[in-house]
């Protein structure tokens, strides 16, 4: 009798811990974060080392479509806690916590990067904003929106976050995007990616239904077909690139959502695989736990532009994949090594990389 009761109690306790906010690591989510972080570094290698811009090749076309949407989706998915009771004290506490984790490290590494490459951080920020360090700042803005909606009107939470997502898309189309405030607040990326953060929030709110959908074989087949068709239209026809409607519907919506759902569905359905104890899982999940560290540090380690290598990289898809991935893995490894050195100091780990203070 007890052998049948213990697993159920364990499962209920795990669900309870997730609801009250205790941090329980989900291994396939960590693996997914690790995979996506590697893709981010690969893309930056292609751009800054070989001068290959997003959408220039089939390889970059495929992975650029879902990597940033996936990060924001996962952030929203992890952030939502149904049992959390919002009040002023909790609201302020969470914002302070996110400011320490996301704003202080971003400011430090952005200023350091500017000093190393552009001398004057202030003049660089005035002209270009946060440039490559926009992600954590935009994520902080999204958390403020999420916390504010949760505290002010939890009853209509779904409707409000959907409305805000649509508003962001409308602003992208009609707002003048060269204003200083637009650049300084990274509004373009906030408007572009909030919809995926919102999708993560709603998916987690209705988690059982959402997981049943992404595990459904017919749904998986449909998303794979849509994603492949979108890739073909974008890479092999002018309709997906030249037409304003085609570009924005296919490249900005259909391909992003279908790619995100295909990849998330894959990792969900491979939950048992990522639960196994082996070196591959340990490595990719560790990368997933250190995504902030890698994001903040890796810009300092990307090799400078090598024009002579661009033709070689473009010689075949296999060459592009192998070379860029190999360099990316080296950069990720070096970033993690520097991260461990920084984290060896309790205070530096906390304020530069968002690690919890050790007692």
Short mmCIF file of N, CA and C in Angstrom, two decimals, residues 35 96 152 158 180 236 262 269 303 357:
data_model
loop_
_atom_site.label_atom_id
_atom_site.label_comp_id
_atom_site.label_asym_id
_atom_site.label_seq_id
_atom_site.Cartn_x
_atom_site.Cartn_y
_atom_site.Cartn_z
N UNK A 35 20.26 24.87 -24.45
CA UNK A 35 20.25 24.77 -25.91
C UNK A 35 20.05 26.14 -26.56
N UNK A 96 12.62 44.77 -6.29
CA UNK A 96 13.99 44.95 -5.77
C UNK A 96 14.86 43.75 -6.13
N UNK A 152 -2.79 44.57 -9.57
CA UNK A 152 -3.90 45.50 -9.78
C UNK A 152 -5.18 44.82 -10.22
N UNK A 158 -5.58 37.47 -17.96
CA UNK A 158 -5.40 36.96 -19.32
C UNK A 158 -5.69 38.04 -20.35
N UNK A 180 14.74 59.24 -28.90
CA UNK A 180 15.73 58.85 -27.89
C UNK A 180 15.14 57.93 -26.83
N UNK A 236 13.35 30.72 -49.69
CA UNK A 236 13.34 30.34 -51.10
C UNK A 236 12.42 31.17 -51.99
N UNK A 262 7.32 23.98 -31.66
CA UNK A 262 7.97 22.75 -32.09
C UNK A 262 9.10 22.38 -31.14
N UNK A 269 8.43 16.41 -24.60
CA UNK A 269 8.25 15.00 -24.90
C UNK A 269 9.51 14.16 -24.64
N UNK A 303 35.48 36.27 -30.97
CA UNK A 303 36.62 36.65 -31.83
C UNK A 303 36.21 37.79 -32.77
N UNK A 357 22.92 35.23 -2.18
CA UNK A 357 23.92 35.41 -1.12
C UNK A 357 23.94 34.18 -0.23
#
